[in-house]
Amino acid sequence: MGFRKKNKSPPVLSHEFVIQNHADMVSCVAMIILLGLMFEVTAKFAIMFITVQYNVTQSLDTDAEEKPEPVNYYKYGPKDIATVFFYLLIAIILHALIQEYILDKINRRLHLSKTKHSKFNESGQLATFYLFSFIWGCSILTNEEFVTNPTFLWEGYPHIHMAFQVKFFYICQIAYWFHALPELYFQKVRKEDIPRQLYYICLYIFHITGAYVLNLHRLGLVLLVPHYLIELLFHASRLFYFSDENKQKGFTLWALLFVITRLLTLTVSVLTFGFGLSRTDNQGFSLAEGNFNVLTVRMTCLSAICLTQAWMMWKFINFQLKKWREQSQIQASKKKAVSPKSRPSKKDSRGGSVNGVMKPDDKTSPRARKSKAS
């Protein structure tokens, strides 16, 4: 990892060298971009990486006597790629800091196995991101009043104008999930874990970028916030489980809320694409206006969401079945361990015998009887 002191330095530009010093190398690139602000020639290019682009000023009518107040909104465009790249670098640096100064110190105390060590690092990173994104998303929903007025999801579509917080939120989300791809190499993720992580990373990139490009950022924000809450609960429960295997109550609450969130996601999606957008006045397809309100696009988006929810439910059911089988095997092994202690001693089918030796009723030996008879 970056920021870590090693006694033996590997060869320069080798795989081990890049993995150990990737955060330092990325920090140098970010510093070069920031230094570009100091010179007039390069400032225009540096600003494109650092600040949010495509500012649009609109006047907000208040009263007839007062002058309209200017309000700044933002659109998306090709320059956003540079902004995403810069915050991708920031995400890599923060990832290395959290790993080095928080997760590695906890791992040394817990003494986890290699499998649990990898999952603990994954859950620690994701739990931190989900917590930050959930709080940020809730603040945006509260300020924009998306929740109090459900028709706000489709009224006035296309929603080409975004508030600064909304656009910056999407920039950071896309940058974080793109940064997760090189982190598979930097973190030396096991080969058997790479396909599983690639699936959900690509799904996040696909859905978040799709909502951003198709001007469905309102719907995307409403669906992301409860989903992040459920994921935060799962990874926090897994962290507590690794510290103490008896702490499993969080998984029960997660399982209940997971199903509710999937139903909520499907309901809001069907309501938006099936009823809201299909009945708006502005129907048509126009790249210049950012309007994608046609039947083909609506059904494609709805199908993508439904298929993703079905896939998640399938993974959830398999996870619960696997967990149920493990618990049943543990209970069966406990019963087998207790049963030999409760068994009575072996007795012969004949009465008055113990361990295959005849036990006389009068407590006298056969030799004594013979002496009396003589």
Coordinates of C-alpha atoms in Angstrom, one line a residue:
M1 CA 0.0 0.0 0.0
G2 CA 1.0 3.6 -0.4
F3 CA 2.4 5.6 2.6
R4 CA 4.0 2.4 4.0
K5 CA 7.6 2.1 4.9
K6 CA 9.4 -1.0 3.6
N7 CA 12.8 -2.3 4.6
K8 CA 13.5 -3.9 1.2
S9 CA 12.5 -1.8 -1.8
P10 CA 11.5 -3.8 -4.9
P11 CA 12.8 -2.9 -8.4
V12 CA 11.6 0.4 -9.8
L13 CA 8.4 0.1 -11.9
S14 CA 8.0 -3.5 -11.0
H15 CA 4.5 -4.8 -10.1
E16 CA 5.4 -4.8 -6.4
F17 CA 6.9 -1.3 -6.6
V18 CA 3.7 0.1 -8.2
I19 CA 1.5 -1.7 -5.7
Q20 CA 3.4 -0.4 -2.7
N21 CA 3.8 3.1 -3.9
H22 CA 0.7 3.7 -6.1
A23 CA -0.8 6.2 -3.7
D24 CA 2.4 8.3 -3.7
M25 CA 2.5 8.2 -7.5
V26 CA -1.1 9.2 -7.8
S27 CA -0.6 12.0 -5.3
C28 CA 2.2 13.4 -7.5
V29 CA -0.2 13.5 -10.5
A30 CA -2.8 15.3 -8.4
M31 CA -0.3 17.8 -7.2
I32 CA 0.8 18.5 -10.8
I33 CA -2.8 19.3 -11.7
L34 CA -3.2 21.6 -8.6
L35 CA 0.1 23.4 -9.4
G36 CA -1.3 24.2 -12.8
L37 CA -3.6 26.7 -11.1
M38 CA -0.6 28.9 -10.3
F39 CA 0.3 29.7 -13.9
E40 CA -2.0 31.6 -16.2
V41 CA -1.1 29.5 -19.2
T42 CA -2.1 26.2 -17.5
A43 CA -4.9 27.5 -15.2
K44 CA -7.6 27.1 -17.8
F45 CA -6.7 23.4 -18.2
A46 CA -6.3 22.8 -14.5
I47 CA -9.7 24.3 -13.7
M48 CA -11.3 21.9 -16.1
F49 CA -10.0 19.0 -13.9
I50 CA -10.8 20.5 -10.5
T51 CA -14.0 22.5 -10.7
V52 CA -17.5 21.5 -12.0
Q53 CA -18.0 22.6 -15.5
Y54 CA -21.0 23.9 -17.7
N55 CA -22.3 26.6 -15.4
V56 CA -25.7 28.1 -16.4
T57 CA -27.1 31.1 -14.6
Q58 CA -30.9 31.6 -14.4
S59 CA -33.0 34.3 -12.8
L60 CA -35.3 33.3 -10.0
D61 CA -38.5 35.4 -9.9
T62 CA -39.4 36.4 -6.3
D63 CA -41.6 39.5 -6.2
A64 CA -42.7 42.0 -8.8
E65 CA -40.9 44.9 -7.1
E66 CA -37.6 43.2 -6.4
K67 CA -35.1 42.2 -9.0
P68 CA -34.9 38.5 -9.9
E69 CA -32.2 36.6 -8.1
P70 CA -29.6 34.8 -10.2
V71 CA -29.3 31.0 -9.5
N72 CA -26.5 28.9 -10.8
Y73 CA -27.3 25.5 -12.3
Y74 CA -25.1 23.0 -14.1
K75 CA -25.4 20.7 -17.2
Y76 CA -23.2 17.8 -18.2
G77 CA -20.8 17.6 -21.1
P78 CA -17.5 16.1 -22.4
K79 CA -15.4 18.1 -19.9
D80 CA -16.9 16.2 -17.1
I81 CA -14.5 13.3 -18.0
A82 CA -11.5 15.4 -16.9
T83 CA -13.3 16.2 -13.6
V84 CA -14.1 12.5 -13.0
F85 CA -10.5 11.6 -13.7
F86 CA -9.2 14.1 -11.1
Y87 CA -11.6 12.9 -8.4
L88 CA -10.7 9.3 -9.3
L89 CA -7.2 10.2 -8.2
I90 CA -8.5 11.7 -5.0
A91 CA -10.5 8.5 -4.3
I92 CA -7.4 6.3 -4.8
I93 CA -5.5 8.5 -2.3
L94 CA -8.3 8.4 0.3
H95 CA -8.6 4.6 -0.2
A96 CA -4.9 4.2 0.7
L97 CA -5.2 6.4 3.7
I98 CA -8.2 4.5 5.1
Q99 CA -6.5 1.2 4.5
E100 CA -3.2 2.2 6.0
Y101 CA -4.3 4.2 9.1
I102 CA -7.6 2.5 10.1
L103 CA -8.2 -0.9 8.6
D104 CA -4.6 -2.3 8.8
K105 CA -4.4 -1.4 12.5
I106 CA -7.7 -3.1 13.2
N107 CA -6.6 -6.2 11.3
R108 CA -3.4 -6.6 13.3
R109 CA -5.5 -6.8 16.5
L110 CA -8.1 -9.2 15.2
H111 CA -5.6 -11.7 13.6
L112 CA -8.0 -12.7 10.8
S113 CA -7.4 -15.4 8.2
K114 CA -6.5 -14.5 4.6
T115 CA -10.1 -14.9 3.4
K116 CA -11.6 -12.9 6.3
H117 CA -8.8 -10.3 6.0
S118 CA -9.8 -9.6 2.3
K119 CA -13.5 -9.4 3.1
F120 CA -12.8 -7.2 6.1
N121 CA -10.9 -4.7 4.0
E122 CA -13.6 -4.7 1.4
S123 CA -16.4 -4.1 3.9
G124 CA -14.4 -1.5 5.7
Q125 CA -13.8 0.6 2.5
L126 CA -17.4 0.2 1.3
A127 CA -19.0 0.9 4.7
T128 CA -17.1 4.2 4.8
F129 CA -18.2 5.2 1.3
Y130 CA -21.8 4.1 1.8
L131 CA -22.0 6.1 5.1
F132 CA -20.6 9.3 3.5
S133 CA -22.8 8.9 0.4
F134 CA -25.9 8.2 2.4
I135 CA -25.5 11.3 4.6
W136 CA -24.7 13.4 1.5
G137 CA -27.6 12.0 -0.5
C138 CA -30.1 12.6 2.4
S139 CA -29.0 16.2 2.6
I140 CA -29.6 16.7 -1.1
L141 CA -33.0 15.1 -1.0
T142 CA -34.0 17.3 1.9
N143 CA -32.9 20.5 0.2
E144 CA -34.3 19.6 -3.2
E145 CA -37.6 18.3 -1.8
F146 CA -37.6 15.2 -4.0
V147 CA -39.3 13.0 -1.4
T148 CA -42.2 15.3 -0.4
N149 CA -43.3 15.6 -4.0
P150 CA -43.1 12.3 -6.0
T151 CA -44.3 14.0 -9.2
F152 CA -41.1 16.0 -9.1
L153 CA -39.4 12.9 -10.5
W154 CA -40.9 13.3 -14.0
E155 CA -42.5 16.8 -14.1
G156 CA -40.5 19.2 -16.3
Y157 CA -38.5 16.4 -18.0
P158 CA -35.8 16.7 -19.4
H159 CA -34.1 17.8 -16.2
I160 CA -31.0 19.2 -17.9
H161 CA -30.2 21.6 -15.1
M162 CA -28.7 20.4 -11.9
A163 CA -27.8 22.1 -8.6
F164 CA -24.1 22.2 -7.7
Q165 CA -24.5 19.5 -5.0
V166 CA -26.4 17.2 -7.3
K167 CA -23.8 17.4 -10.1
F168 CA -20.9 17.1 -7.7
F169 CA -22.5 14.1 -6.1
Y170 CA -22.8 12.3 -9.4
I171 CA -19.2 13.3 -10.3
C172 CA -17.9 11.8 -7.1
Q173 CA -20.0 8.7 -7.4
I174 CA -18.8 7.9 -10.9
A175 CA -15.2 8.7 -9.9
Y176 CA -15.4 6.3 -6.9
W177 CA -16.7 3.4 -8.8
F178 CA -14.2 3.9 -11.6
H179 CA -11.4 4.0 -9.1
A180 CA -12.6 0.6 -7.8
L181 CA -11.4 -1.0 -11.0
P182 CA -7.6 -0.3 -10.6
E183 CA -8.0 -1.0 -6.8
L184 CA -8.5 -4.7 -7.7
Y185 CA -4.9 -4.7 -8.8
F186 CA -3.5 -2.4 -6.1
Q187 CA -5.2 -4.4 -3.3
K188 CA -4.1 -7.8 -4.7
V189 CA -7.6 -9.1 -4.7
R190 CA -7.8 -12.9 -4.9
K191 CA -8.7 -14.3 -8.3
E192 CA -11.8 -16.0 -7.0
D193 CA -13.1 -12.7 -5.6
I194 CA -12.5 -10.6 -8.8
P195 CA -15.6 -11.7 -10.8
R196 CA -17.9 -11.0 -7.9
Q197 CA -16.5 -7.5 -7.3
L198 CA -16.4 -6.8 -11.0
Y199 CA -20.1 -7.5 -11.3
Y200 CA -21.3 -5.0 -8.8
I201 CA -18.7 -2.4 -9.8
C202 CA -19.8 -2.5 -13.4
L203 CA -23.5 -2.4 -12.4
Y204 CA -22.9 0.7 -10.3
I205 CA -21.0 2.4 -13.2
F206 CA -23.7 1.5 -15.7
H207 CA -26.7 2.6 -13.6
I208 CA -25.2 5.8 -12.2
T209 CA -23.7 7.0 -15.5
G210 CA -27.0 6.1 -17.3
A211 CA -29.0 8.2 -14.8
Y212 CA -26.6 11.1 -15.3
V213 CA -26.4 11.0 -19.1
L214 CA -30.2 10.4 -19.6
N215 CA -31.1 13.4 -17.3
L216 CA -32.7 11.0 -14.8
H217 CA -30.6 12.3 -11.9
R218 CA -33.6 12.8 -9.7
L219 CA -34.8 9.2 -10.0
G220 CA -31.2 8.0 -9.6
L221 CA -30.7 9.9 -6.4
V222 CA -34.0 8.7 -4.9
L223 CA -33.1 5.1 -5.7
L224 CA -29.4 5.3 -4.6
V225 CA -30.0 6.7 -1.0
P226 CA -32.1 3.7 0.3
H227 CA -29.9 1.2 -1.5
Y228 CA -26.8 2.7 0.1
L229 CA -28.4 2.5 3.5
I230 CA -29.0 -1.3 3.0
E231 CA -25.5 -1.8 1.8
L232 CA -24.1 0.1 4.7
L233 CA -26.1 -2.1 7.1
F234 CA -24.8 -5.2 5.5
H235 CA -21.1 -4.3 5.5
A236 CA -21.3 -2.9 9.0
S237 CA -22.9 -6.2 10.2
R238 CA -20.1 -8.1 8.5
L239 CA -17.5 -6.0 10.2
F240 CA -19.1 -6.7 13.6
Y241 CA -19.3 -10.4 12.7
F242 CA -15.6 -10.6 12.0
S243 CA -14.8 -9.0 15.4
D244 CA -17.2 -11.3 17.2
E245 CA -19.0 -14.2 15.4
N246 CA -21.9 -14.1 17.9
K247 CA -23.0 -10.7 16.6
Q248 CA -25.4 -11.7 13.8
K249 CA -28.5 -9.7 14.6
G250 CA -27.6 -7.1 12.0
F251 CA -27.9 -9.6 9.2
T252 CA -31.5 -10.3 10.2
L253 CA -32.4 -6.6 10.0
W254 CA -30.6 -6.3 6.7
A255 CA -32.5 -9.2 5.2
L256 CA -35.8 -7.6 6.1
L257 CA -34.9 -4.2 4.8
F258 CA -33.3 -5.6 1.7
V259 CA -36.6 -7.1 0.4
I260 CA -38.5 -3.9 1.3
T261 CA -35.9 -1.8 -0.6
R262 CA -36.1 -4.0 -3.7
L263 CA -39.9 -3.6 -3.7
L264 CA -39.6 0.1 -3.2
T265 CA -37.1 0.4 -6.1
L266 CA -39.4 -1.5 -8.5
T267 CA -42.5 0.5 -7.4
V268 CA -40.8 3.9 -7.9
S269 CA -39.3 2.8 -11.3
V270 CA -42.6 1.5 -12.7
L271 CA -44.3 4.7 -11.4
T272 CA -41.8 6.9 -13.1
F273 CA -41.3 5.1 -16.4
G274 CA -44.7 3.5 -16.8
F275 CA -47.0 6.3 -15.7
G276 CA -45.1 9.6 -15.1
L277 CA -42.8 10.0 -18.1
S278 CA -45.2 8.4 -20.5
R279 CA -47.9 11.0 -19.7
T280 CA -45.7 14.1 -19.9
D281 CA -46.2 16.6 -22.7
N282 CA -42.6 16.7 -23.8
Q283 CA -42.3 13.4 -25.7
G284 CA -39.5 12.7 -28.2
F285 CA -35.9 12.1 -28.7
S286 CA -33.4 14.9 -29.0
L287 CA -29.7 14.8 -28.1
A288 CA -29.4 18.6 -28.3
E289 CA -32.2 19.2 -25.8
G290 CA -31.2 16.2 -23.7
N291 CA -34.7 14.6 -24.2
F292 CA -34.8 10.8 -24.2
N293 CA -38.5 10.4 -23.4
V294 CA -39.4 7.8 -26.0
L295 CA -40.9 4.3 -25.4
T296 CA -37.7 2.5 -26.4
V297 CA -35.5 4.3 -23.9
R298 CA -38.2 4.1 -21.1
M299 CA -38.6 0.3 -21.6
T300 CA -34.8 -0.2 -21.8
C301 CA -34.3 1.7 -18.5
L302 CA -37.1 -0.1 -16.8
S303 CA -35.9 -3.5 -18.0
A304 CA -32.4 -2.8 -16.8
I305 CA -33.6 -1.9 -13.3
C306 CA -36.0 -4.9 -13.1
L307 CA -33.3 -7.3 -14.3
T308 CA -30.8 -5.9 -11.8
Q309 CA -33.3 -6.2 -8.9
A310 CA -34.1 -9.8 -10.0
W311 CA -30.4 -10.6 -10.0
M312 CA -29.9 -9.1 -6.6
M313 CA -32.9 -11.1 -5.2
W314 CA -31.4 -14.3 -6.7
K315 CA -28.1 -13.6 -5.0
F316 CA -29.9 -12.8 -1.8
I317 CA -31.9 -16.0 -1.8
N318 CA -28.8 -18.1 -2.5
F319 CA -27.0 -16.3 0.4
Q320 CA -29.8 -17.0 2.8
L321 CA -30.0 -20.7 1.7
K322 CA -26.3 -21.1 2.2
K323 CA -26.5 -19.5 5.6
W324 CA -29.4 -21.7 6.6
R325 CA -27.5 -24.9 5.5
E326 CA -24.4 -23.8 7.5
Q327 CA -26.6 -23.3 10.6
S328 CA -28.3 -26.6 10.2
Q329 CA -24.9 -28.4 9.9
I330 CA -23.7 -26.7 13.0
Q331 CA -26.8 -27.7 14.9
A332 CA -26.5 -31.3 13.7
S333 CA -22.8 -31.5 14.7
K334 CA -23.7 -30.2 18.2
K335 CA -26.4 -32.9 18.6
K336 CA -23.9 -35.6 17.6
A337 CA -21.5 -34.3 20.1
V338 CA -24.0 -34.4 23.0
S339 CA -25.7 -37.7 22.2
P340 CA -22.9 -40.2 23.3
K341 CA -22.9 -38.7 26.8
S342 CA -26.6 -39.3 27.3
R343 CA -26.5 -42.9 26.2
P344 CA -27.0 -45.6 28.9
S345 CA -24.4 -48.3 29.5
K346 CA -24.5 -51.4 27.2
K347 CA -26.6 -54.2 28.7
D348 CA -27.1 -57.7 27.5
S349 CA -30.7 -58.6 26.4
R350 CA -30.7 -61.2 29.2
G351 CA -31.9 -60.0 32.6
G352 CA -29.4 -59.6 35.4
S353 CA -26.3 -59.2 33.2
V354 CA -23.8 -56.4 33.2
N355 CA -21.3 -56.1 30.4
G356 CA -21.9 -59.7 29.3
V357 CA -21.2 -61.2 32.8
M358 CA -24.1 -62.9 34.6
K359 CA -25.1 -61.2 37.8
P360 CA -26.8 -63.6 40.3
D361 CA -29.8 -62.4 42.2
D362 CA -28.8 -63.6 45.6
K363 CA -25.4 -62.0 45.4
T364 CA -23.6 -65.4 46.0
S365 CA -21.0 -66.9 43.7
P366 CA -21.5 -70.3 42.1
R367 CA -18.5 -71.7 44.1
A368 CA -20.2 -70.9 47.4
R369 CA -23.4 -72.8 46.3
K370 CA -21.4 -75.9 45.4
S371 CA -19.8 -76.0 48.8
K372 CA -23.1 -75.9 50.6
A373 CA -24.5 -78.6 48.4
S374 CA -21.7 -81.0 49.3

